[in-house]
Amino acid sequence: MQARQKPWHGVLVATALPMDDRLGVDLDRYAEHVRWLAAEGCDGVTPNGSLGEYQTLTDSERRSVVRAAVDAAPDGFTVMPGVAAYGAPKRGGGQRTPQRPAAPR
């Protein structure tokens, strides 16, 4: 029997969300930050989580943030959105959020 991979393992970072000069979400800088965290040894990120900007984002912005994290994540890197959202539908804007499976350790 094969052991099930635990999604909560290692270091999952509650990422700050960079904003541009007009206070819009800077998705390019966010993706760059996710790639940097992965390169530095973190195991995953928790976008749309417990930091203050979550409450000010629209559903569309929340989806875009999650998509940017998933697209920037290397294989085996966990993307676990909305850990402090007001309910599962709000974690990524109301749609099922894709995640890259973690590589076996």
mmCIF file of N, CA and C in Angstrom:
data_model
loop_
_atom_site.group_PDB
_atom_site.id
_atom_site.type_symbol
_atom_site.label_atom_id
_atom_site.label_comp_id
_atom_site.label_asym_id
_atom_site.label_seq_id
_atom_site.Cartn_x
_atom_site.Cartn_y
_atom_site.Cartn_z
ATOM 1 N N MET A 1 0.849 -1.177 0.000
ATOM 2 C CA MET A 1 0.000 0.000 0.000
ATOM 3 C C MET A 1 0.895 1.240 0.000
ATOM 4 N N GLN A 2 0.531 2.205 -0.803
ATOM 5 C CA GLN A 2 1.302 3.438 -0.913
ATOM 6 C C GLN A 2 0.800 4.461 0.104
ATOM 7 N N ALA A 3 1.727 5.128 0.775
ATOM 8 C CA ALA A 3 1.354 6.156 1.760
ATOM 9 C C ALA A 3 0.767 7.358 1.037
ATOM 10 N N ARG A 4 -0.239 7.974 1.640
ATOM 11 C CA ARG A 4 -0.832 9.188 1.077
ATOM 12 C C ARG A 4 0.059 10.376 1.403
ATOM 13 N N GLN A 5 0.229 11.261 0.442
ATOM 14 C CA GLN A 5 1.012 12.481 0.638
ATOM 15 C C GLN A 5 0.196 13.460 1.473
ATOM 16 N N LYS A 6 0.788 13.998 2.501
ATOM 17 C CA LYS A 6 0.124 14.997 3.333
ATOM 18 C C LYS A 6 0.316 16.374 2.709
ATOM 19 N N PRO A 7 -0.777 17.125 2.459
ATOM 20 C CA PRO A 7 -0.619 18.439 1.844
ATOM 21 C C PRO A 7 0.043 19.448 2.780
ATOM 22 N N TRP A 8 -0.116 19.267 4.095
ATOM 23 C CA TRP A 8 0.496 20.172 5.059
ATOM 24 C C TRP A 8 1.812 19.557 5.516
ATOM 25 N N HIS A 9 2.876 19.945 4.897
ATOM 26 C CA HIS A 9 4.196 19.458 5.304
ATOM 27 C C HIS A 9 5.213 20.569 5.046
ATOM 28 N N GLY A 10 6.238 20.596 5.851
ATOM 29 C CA GLY A 10 7.304 21.562 5.640
ATOM 30 C C GLY A 10 6.885 22.988 5.945
ATOM 31 N N VAL A 11 7.484 23.915 5.216
ATOM 32 C CA VAL A 11 7.261 25.343 5.417
ATOM 33 C C VAL A 11 6.333 25.872 4.331
ATOM 34 N N LEU A 12 5.110 26.277 4.742
ATOM 35 C CA LEU A 12 4.161 26.928 3.839
ATOM 36 C C LEU A 12 4.088 28.396 4.249
ATOM 37 N N VAL A 13 4.400 29.281 3.312
ATOM 38 C CA VAL A 13 4.545 30.708 3.603
ATOM 39 C C VAL A 13 3.248 31.465 3.336
ATOM 40 N N ALA A 14 2.826 32.252 4.322
ATOM 41 C CA ALA A 14 1.726 33.202 4.128
ATOM 42 C C ALA A 14 2.326 34.400 3.398
ATOM 43 N N THR A 15 2.131 34.453 2.111
ATOM 44 C CA THR A 15 2.811 35.441 1.275
ATOM 45 C C THR A 15 2.129 36.800 1.311
ATOM 46 N N ALA A 16 2.943 37.834 1.349
ATOM 47 C CA ALA A 16 2.432 39.196 1.170
ATOM 48 C C ALA A 16 2.199 39.404 -0.320
ATOM 49 N N LEU A 17 1.230 40.202 -0.657
ATOM 50 C CA LEU A 17 0.876 40.418 -2.055
ATOM 51 C C LEU A 17 1.379 41.784 -2.506
ATOM 52 N N PRO A 18 2.309 41.813 -3.470
ATOM 53 C CA PRO A 18 2.812 43.105 -3.940
ATOM 54 C C PRO A 18 1.744 43.854 -4.735
ATOM 55 N N MET A 19 1.728 45.149 -4.556
ATOM 56 C CA MET A 19 0.785 46.013 -5.263
ATOM 57 C C MET A 19 1.586 46.982 -6.138
ATOM 58 N N ASP A 20 0.953 47.437 -7.205
ATOM 59 C CA ASP A 20 1.618 48.400 -8.076
ATOM 60 C C ASP A 20 1.348 49.829 -7.580
ATOM 61 N N ASP A 21 1.816 50.812 -8.323
ATOM 62 C CA ASP A 21 1.667 52.217 -7.910
ATOM 63 C C ASP A 21 0.212 52.676 -7.841
ATOM 64 N N ARG A 22 -0.670 51.980 -8.553
ATOM 65 C CA ARG A 22 -2.100 52.342 -8.545
ATOM 66 C C ARG A 22 -2.885 51.457 -7.578
ATOM 67 N N LEU A 23 -2.173 50.714 -6.726
ATOM 68 C CA LEU A 23 -2.747 49.815 -5.725
ATOM 69 C C LEU A 23 -3.487 48.625 -6.338
ATOM 70 N N GLY A 24 -3.073 48.250 -7.540
ATOM 71 C CA GLY A 24 -3.554 47.023 -8.164
ATOM 72 C C GLY A 24 -2.602 45.890 -7.833
ATOM 73 N N VAL A 25 -3.070 44.676 -7.966
ATOM 74 C CA VAL A 25 -2.239 43.510 -7.687
ATOM 75 C C VAL A 25 -1.152 43.397 -8.750
ATOM 76 N N ASP A 26 0.086 43.242 -8.324
ATOM 77 C CA ASP A 26 1.221 43.068 -9.236
ATOM 78 C C ASP A 26 1.499 41.569 -9.344
ATOM 79 N N LEU A 27 0.833 40.918 -10.287
ATOM 80 C CA LEU A 27 0.929 39.465 -10.417
ATOM 81 C C LEU A 27 2.309 39.001 -10.866
ATOM 82 N N ASP A 28 2.996 39.801 -11.672
ATOM 83 C CA ASP A 28 4.346 39.421 -12.100
ATOM 84 C C ASP A 28 5.306 39.372 -10.917
ATOM 85 N N ARG A 29 5.262 40.400 -10.077
ATOM 86 C CA ARG A 29 6.132 40.407 -8.896
ATOM 87 C C ARG A 29 5.745 39.293 -7.922
ATOM 88 N N TYR A 30 4.448 39.007 -7.811
ATOM 89 C CA TYR A 30 4.002 37.925 -6.940
ATOM 90 C C TYR A 30 4.540 36.577 -7.430
ATOM 91 N N ALA A 31 4.425 36.326 -8.724
ATOM 92 C CA ALA A 31 4.951 35.077 -9.292
ATOM 93 C C ALA A 31 6.454 34.969 -9.075
ATOM 94 N N GLU A 32 7.149 36.081 -9.240
ATOM 95 C CA GLU A 32 8.601 36.103 -8.996
ATOM 96 C C GLU A 32 8.900 35.733 -7.544
ATOM 97 N N HIS A 33 8.110 36.244 -6.623
ATOM 98 C CA HIS A 33 8.300 35.958 -5.197
ATOM 99 C C HIS A 33 8.041 34.480 -4.898
ATOM 100 N N VAL A 34 7.001 33.910 -5.498
ATOM 101 C CA VAL A 34 6.703 32.485 -5.306
ATOM 102 C C VAL A 34 7.870 31.633 -5.810
ATOM 103 N N ARG A 35 8.392 31.961 -6.994
ATOM 104 C CA ARG A 35 9.549 31.214 -7.529
ATOM 105 C C ARG A 35 10.753 31.342 -6.609
ATOM 106 N N TRP A 36 10.975 32.530 -6.060
ATOM 107 C CA TRP A 36 12.109 32.748 -5.148
ATOM 108 C C TRP A 36 11.943 31.912 -3.877
ATOM 109 N N LEU A 37 10.743 31.893 -3.313
ATOM 110 C CA LEU A 37 10.503 31.100 -2.099
ATOM 111 C C LEU A 37 10.780 29.617 -2.366
ATOM 112 N N ALA A 38 10.350 29.127 -3.523
ATOM 113 C CA ALA A 38 10.599 27.728 -3.877
ATOM 114 C C ALA A 38 12.096 27.468 -4.017
ATOM 115 N N ALA A 39 12.800 28.378 -4.674
ATOM 116 C CA ALA A 39 14.244 28.214 -4.876
ATOM 117 C C ALA A 39 15.011 28.249 -3.560
ATOM 118 N N GLU A 40 14.479 28.975 -2.582
ATOM 119 C CA GLU A 40 15.145 29.100 -1.287
ATOM 120 C C GLU A 40 14.785 27.971 -0.315
ATOM 121 N N GLY A 41 13.957 27.026 -0.754
ATOM 122 C CA GLY A 41 13.700 25.848 0.061
ATOM 123 C C GLY A 41 12.353 25.758 0.747
ATOM 124 N N CYS A 42 11.483 26.719 0.522
ATOM 125 C CA CYS A 42 10.137 26.617 1.107
ATOM 126 C C CYS A 42 9.363 25.514 0.391
ATOM 127 N N ASP A 43 8.394 24.939 1.072
ATOM 128 C CA ASP A 43 7.619 23.831 0.523
ATOM 129 C C ASP A 43 6.315 24.263 -0.132
ATOM 130 N N GLY A 44 5.888 25.500 0.103
ATOM 131 C CA GLY A 44 4.649 25.956 -0.503
ATOM 132 C C GLY A 44 4.251 27.339 -0.041
ATOM 133 N N VAL A 45 3.144 27.822 -0.612
ATOM 134 C CA VAL A 45 2.600 29.132 -0.261
ATOM 135 C C VAL A 45 1.110 29.003 0.026
ATOM 136 N N THR A 46 0.588 29.966 0.772
ATOM 137 C CA THR A 46 -0.839 30.016 1.084
ATOM 138 C C THR A 46 -1.415 31.353 0.617
ATOM 139 N N PRO A 47 -1.619 31.501 -0.710
ATOM 140 C CA PRO A 47 -2.181 32.763 -1.205
ATOM 141 C C PRO A 47 -3.614 32.955 -0.711
ATOM 142 N N ASN A 48 -4.036 34.207 -0.649
ATOM 143 C CA ASN A 48 -5.386 34.551 -0.191
ATOM 144 C C ASN A 48 -5.624 33.981 1.202
ATOM 145 N N GLY A 49 -4.629 34.114 2.030
ATOM 146 C CA GLY A 49 -4.702 33.536 3.360
ATOM 147 C C GLY A 49 -4.999 34.542 4.438
ATOM 148 N N SER A 50 -4.093 34.651 5.369
ATOM 149 C CA SER A 50 -4.373 35.382 6.604
ATOM 150 C C SER A 50 -3.879 36.824 6.621
ATOM 151 N N LEU A 51 -3.269 37.287 5.552
ATOM 152 C CA LEU A 51 -2.787 38.669 5.536
ATOM 153 C C LEU A 51 -3.903 39.610 5.096
ATOM 154 N N GLY A 52 -3.794 40.862 5.433
ATOM 155 C CA GLY A 52 -4.880 41.821 5.307
ATOM 156 C C GLY A 52 -5.401 42.114 3.925
ATOM 157 N N GLU A 53 -4.592 41.944 2.869
ATOM 158 C CA GLU A 53 -5.076 42.337 1.545
ATOM 159 C C GLU A 53 -6.188 41.428 1.037
ATOM 160 N N TYR A 54 -6.296 40.215 1.554
ATOM 161 C CA TYR A 54 -7.327 39.280 1.096
ATOM 162 C C TYR A 54 -8.720 39.911 1.140
ATOM 163 N N GLN A 55 -9.032 40.581 2.215
ATOM 164 C CA GLN A 55 -10.370 41.137 2.394
ATOM 165 C C GLN A 55 -10.689 42.254 1.397
ATOM 166 N N THR A 56 -9.671 42.856 0.803
ATOM 167 C CA THR A 56 -9.902 43.958 -0.125
ATOM 168 C C THR A 56 -9.920 43.520 -1.585
ATOM 169 N N LEU A 57 -9.639 42.249 -1.869
ATOM 170 C CA LEU A 57 -9.580 41.771 -3.247
ATOM 171 C C LEU A 57 -10.965 41.363 -3.750
ATOM 172 N N THR A 58 -11.173 41.544 -5.038
ATOM 173 C CA THR A 58 -12.390 41.043 -5.674
ATOM 174 C C THR A 58 -12.229 39.541 -5.910
ATOM 175 N N ASP A 59 -13.321 38.859 -6.227
ATOM 176 C CA ASP A 59 -13.229 37.437 -6.544
ATOM 177 C C ASP A 59 -12.308 37.197 -7.737
ATOM 178 N N SER A 60 -12.375 38.057 -8.724
ATOM 179 C CA SER A 60 -11.517 37.931 -9.902
ATOM 180 C C SER A 60 -10.038 38.078 -9.523
ATOM 181 N N GLU A 61 -9.738 39.047 -8.672
ATOM 182 C CA GLU A 61 -8.351 39.226 -8.221
ATOM 183 C C GLU A 61 -7.880 38.006 -7.422
ATOM 184 N N ARG A 62 -8.745 37.468 -6.579
ATOM 185 C CA ARG A 62 -8.379 36.276 -5.801
ATOM 186 C C ARG A 62 -8.045 35.109 -6.731
ATOM 187 N N ARG A 63 -8.870 34.908 -7.752
ATOM 188 C CA ARG A 63 -8.591 33.841 -8.724
ATOM 189 C C ARG A 63 -7.261 34.086 -9.423
ATOM 190 N N SER A 64 -7.002 35.328 -9.785
ATOM 191 C CA SER A 64 -5.753 35.661 -10.483
ATOM 192 C C SER A 64 -4.528 35.415 -9.604
ATOM 193 N N VAL A 65 -4.645 35.721 -8.333
ATOM 194 C CA VAL A 65 -3.533 35.493 -7.400
ATOM 195 C C VAL A 65 -3.234 33.997 -7.284
ATOM 196 N N VAL A 66 -4.279 33.199 -7.144
ATOM 197 C CA VAL A 66 -4.079 31.747 -7.042
ATOM 198 C C VAL A 66 -3.492 31.204 -8.329
ATOM 199 N N ARG A 67 -4.016 31.629 -9.468
ATOM 200 C CA ARG A 67 -3.495 31.165 -10.755
ATOM 201 C C ARG A 67 -2.029 31.539 -10.904
ATOM 202 N N ALA A 68 -1.637 32.747 -10.510
ATOM 203 C CA ALA A 68 -0.235 33.165 -10.600
ATOM 204 C C ALA A 68 0.651 32.274 -9.733
ATOM 205 N N ALA A 69 0.180 31.930 -8.539
ATOM 206 C CA ALA A 69 0.968 31.062 -7.654
ATOM 207 C C ALA A 69 1.113 29.665 -8.247
ATOM 208 N N VAL A 70 0.016 29.113 -8.752
ATOM 209 C CA VAL A 70 0.061 27.764 -9.342
ATOM 210 C C VAL A 70 0.987 27.752 -10.557
ATOM 211 N N ASP A 71 0.867 28.764 -11.408
ATOM 212 C CA ASP A 71 1.698 28.812 -12.610
ATOM 213 C C ASP A 71 3.180 28.979 -12.283
ATOM 214 N N ALA A 72 3.498 29.688 -11.209
ATOM 215 C CA ALA A 72 4.901 29.930 -10.834
ATOM 216 C C ALA A 72 5.492 28.775 -10.035
ATOM 217 N N ALA A 73 4.648 27.934 -9.469
ATOM 218 C CA ALA A 73 5.112 26.867 -8.575
ATOM 219 C C ALA A 73 5.790 25.751 -9.351
ATOM 220 N N PRO A 74 6.956 25.318 -8.885
ATOM 221 C CA PRO A 74 7.582 24.154 -9.505
ATOM 222 C C PRO A 74 6.866 22.871 -9.065
ATOM 223 N N ASP A 75 7.143 21.774 -9.738
ATOM 224 C CA ASP A 75 6.565 20.488 -9.353
ATOM 225 C C ASP A 75 6.876 20.194 -7.898
ATOM 226 N N GLY A 76 5.871 19.712 -7.173
ATOM 227 C CA GLY A 76 6.053 19.352 -5.770
ATOM 228 C C GLY A 76 5.861 20.484 -4.794
ATOM 229 N N PHE A 77 5.637 21.692 -5.275
ATOM 230 C CA PHE A 77 5.462 22.867 -4.431
ATOM 231 C C PHE A 77 3.968 23.030 -4.159
ATOM 232 N N THR A 78 3.589 23.138 -2.893
ATOM 233 C CA THR A 78 2.182 23.218 -2.509
ATOM 234 C C THR A 78 1.649 24.635 -2.645
ATOM 235 N N VAL A 79 0.470 24.752 -3.234
ATOM 236 C CA VAL A 79 -0.269 26.019 -3.269
ATOM 237 C C VAL A 79 -1.591 25.732 -2.568
ATOM 238 N N MET A 80 -1.761 26.301 -1.367
ATOM 239 C CA MET A 80 -2.946 26.043 -0.555
ATOM 240 C C MET A 80 -3.653 27.371 -0.288
ATOM 241 N N PRO A 81 -4.588 27.750 -1.155
ATOM 242 C CA PRO A 81 -5.214 29.070 -1.034
ATOM 243 C C PRO A 81 -6.283 29.153 0.045
ATOM 244 N N GLY A 82 -6.446 30.367 0.554
ATOM 245 C CA GLY A 82 -7.589 30.695 1.394
ATOM 246 C C GLY A 82 -7.648 30.058 2.757
ATOM 247 N N VAL A 83 -6.516 29.863 3.406
ATOM 248 C CA VAL A 83 -6.546 29.175 4.704
ATOM 249 C C VAL A 83 -7.289 29.974 5.765
ATOM 250 N N ALA A 84 -7.475 31.267 5.565
ATOM 251 C CA ALA A 84 -8.222 32.070 6.537
ATOM 252 C C ALA A 84 -9.434 32.736 5.886
ATOM 253 N N ALA A 85 -9.866 32.204 4.746
ATOM 254 C CA ALA A 85 -11.024 32.772 4.045
ATOM 255 C C ALA A 85 -12.287 32.527 4.852
ATOM 256 N N TYR A 86 -13.335 33.230 4.490
ATOM 257 C CA TYR A 86 -14.605 33.139 5.196
ATOM 258 C C TYR A 86 -15.446 31.958 4.735
ATOM 259 N N GLY A 87 -14.848 31.007 4.107
ATOM 260 C CA GLY A 87 -15.525 29.815 3.617
ATOM 261 C C GLY A 87 -14.849 29.331 2.347
ATOM 262 N N ALA A 88 -14.993 28.062 2.039
ATOM 263 C CA ALA A 88 -14.316 27.461 0.896
ATOM 264 C C ALA A 88 -14.558 28.196 -0.419
ATOM 265 N N PRO A 89 -15.780 28.654 -0.715
ATOM 266 C CA PRO A 89 -15.974 29.341 -1.992
ATOM 267 C C PRO A 89 -15.174 30.635 -2.122
ATOM 268 N N LYS A 90 -14.744 31.236 -1.024
ATOM 269 C CA LYS A 90 -14.024 32.511 -1.081
ATOM 270 C C LYS A 90 -12.514 32.357 -1.204
ATOM 271 N N ARG A 91 -11.984 31.178 -1.059
ATOM 272 C CA ARG A 91 -10.533 31.001 -1.047
ATOM 273 C C ARG A 91 -9.875 31.414 -2.350
ATOM 274 N N GLY A 92 -10.543 31.166 -3.449
ATOM 275 C CA GLY A 92 -9.971 31.507 -4.739
ATOM 276 C C GLY A 92 -10.990 32.090 -5.672
ATOM 277 N N GLY A 93 -12.039 32.645 -5.144
ATOM 278 C CA GLY A 93 -13.032 33.299 -5.967
ATOM 279 C C GLY A 93 -14.207 32.426 -6.331
ATOM 280 N N GLY A 94 -14.394 31.306 -5.656
ATOM 281 C CA GLY A 94 -15.582 30.503 -5.861
ATOM 282 C C GLY A 94 -15.406 29.329 -6.788
ATOM 283 N N GLN A 95 -14.229 29.143 -7.367
ATOM 284 C CA GLN A 95 -14.001 28.009 -8.240
ATOM 285 C C GLN A 95 -12.999 27.065 -7.609
ATOM 286 N N ARG A 96 -13.064 25.807 -8.014
ATOM 287 C CA ARG A 96 -12.089 24.827 -7.541
ATOM 288 C C ARG A 96 -10.705 25.285 -7.974
ATOM 289 N N THR A 97 -9.759 25.250 -7.073
ATOM 290 C CA THR A 97 -8.428 25.765 -7.333
ATOM 291 C C THR A 97 -7.458 24.624 -7.618
ATOM 292 N N PRO A 98 -6.788 24.640 -8.779
ATOM 293 C CA PRO A 98 -5.832 23.575 -9.085
ATOM 294 C C PRO A 98 -4.594 23.686 -8.206
ATOM 295 N N GLN A 99 -4.037 22.542 -7.874
ATOM 296 C CA GLN A 99 -2.798 22.500 -7.103
ATOM 297 C C GLN A 99 -1.867 21.498 -7.757
ATOM 298 N N ARG A 100 -0.592 21.782 -7.686
ATOM 299 C CA ARG A 100 0.395 20.816 -8.167
ATOM 300 C C ARG A 100 0.609 19.792 -7.062
ATOM 301 N N PRO A 101 0.584 18.517 -7.391
ATOM 302 C CA PRO A 101 0.815 17.514 -6.351
ATOM 303 C C PRO A 101 2.242 17.586 -5.836
ATOM 304 N N ALA A 102 2.390 17.371 -4.564
ATOM 305 C CA ALA A 102 3.722 17.376 -3.967
ATOM 306 C C ALA A 102 4.459 16.111 -4.356
ATOM 307 N N ALA A 103 5.731 16.244 -4.606
ATOM 308 C CA ALA A 103 6.556 15.088 -4.928
ATOM 309 C C ALA A 103 6.764 14.252 -3.669
ATOM 310 N N PRO A 104 6.806 12.939 -3.811
ATOM 311 C CA PRO A 104 7.064 12.098 -2.639
ATOM 312 C C PRO A 104 8.424 12.429 -2.042
ATOM 313 N N ARG A 105 8.489 12.374 -0.727
ATOM 314 C CA ARG A 105 9.761 12.651 -0.045
ATOM 315 C C ARG A 105 10.413 11.382 0.382
#
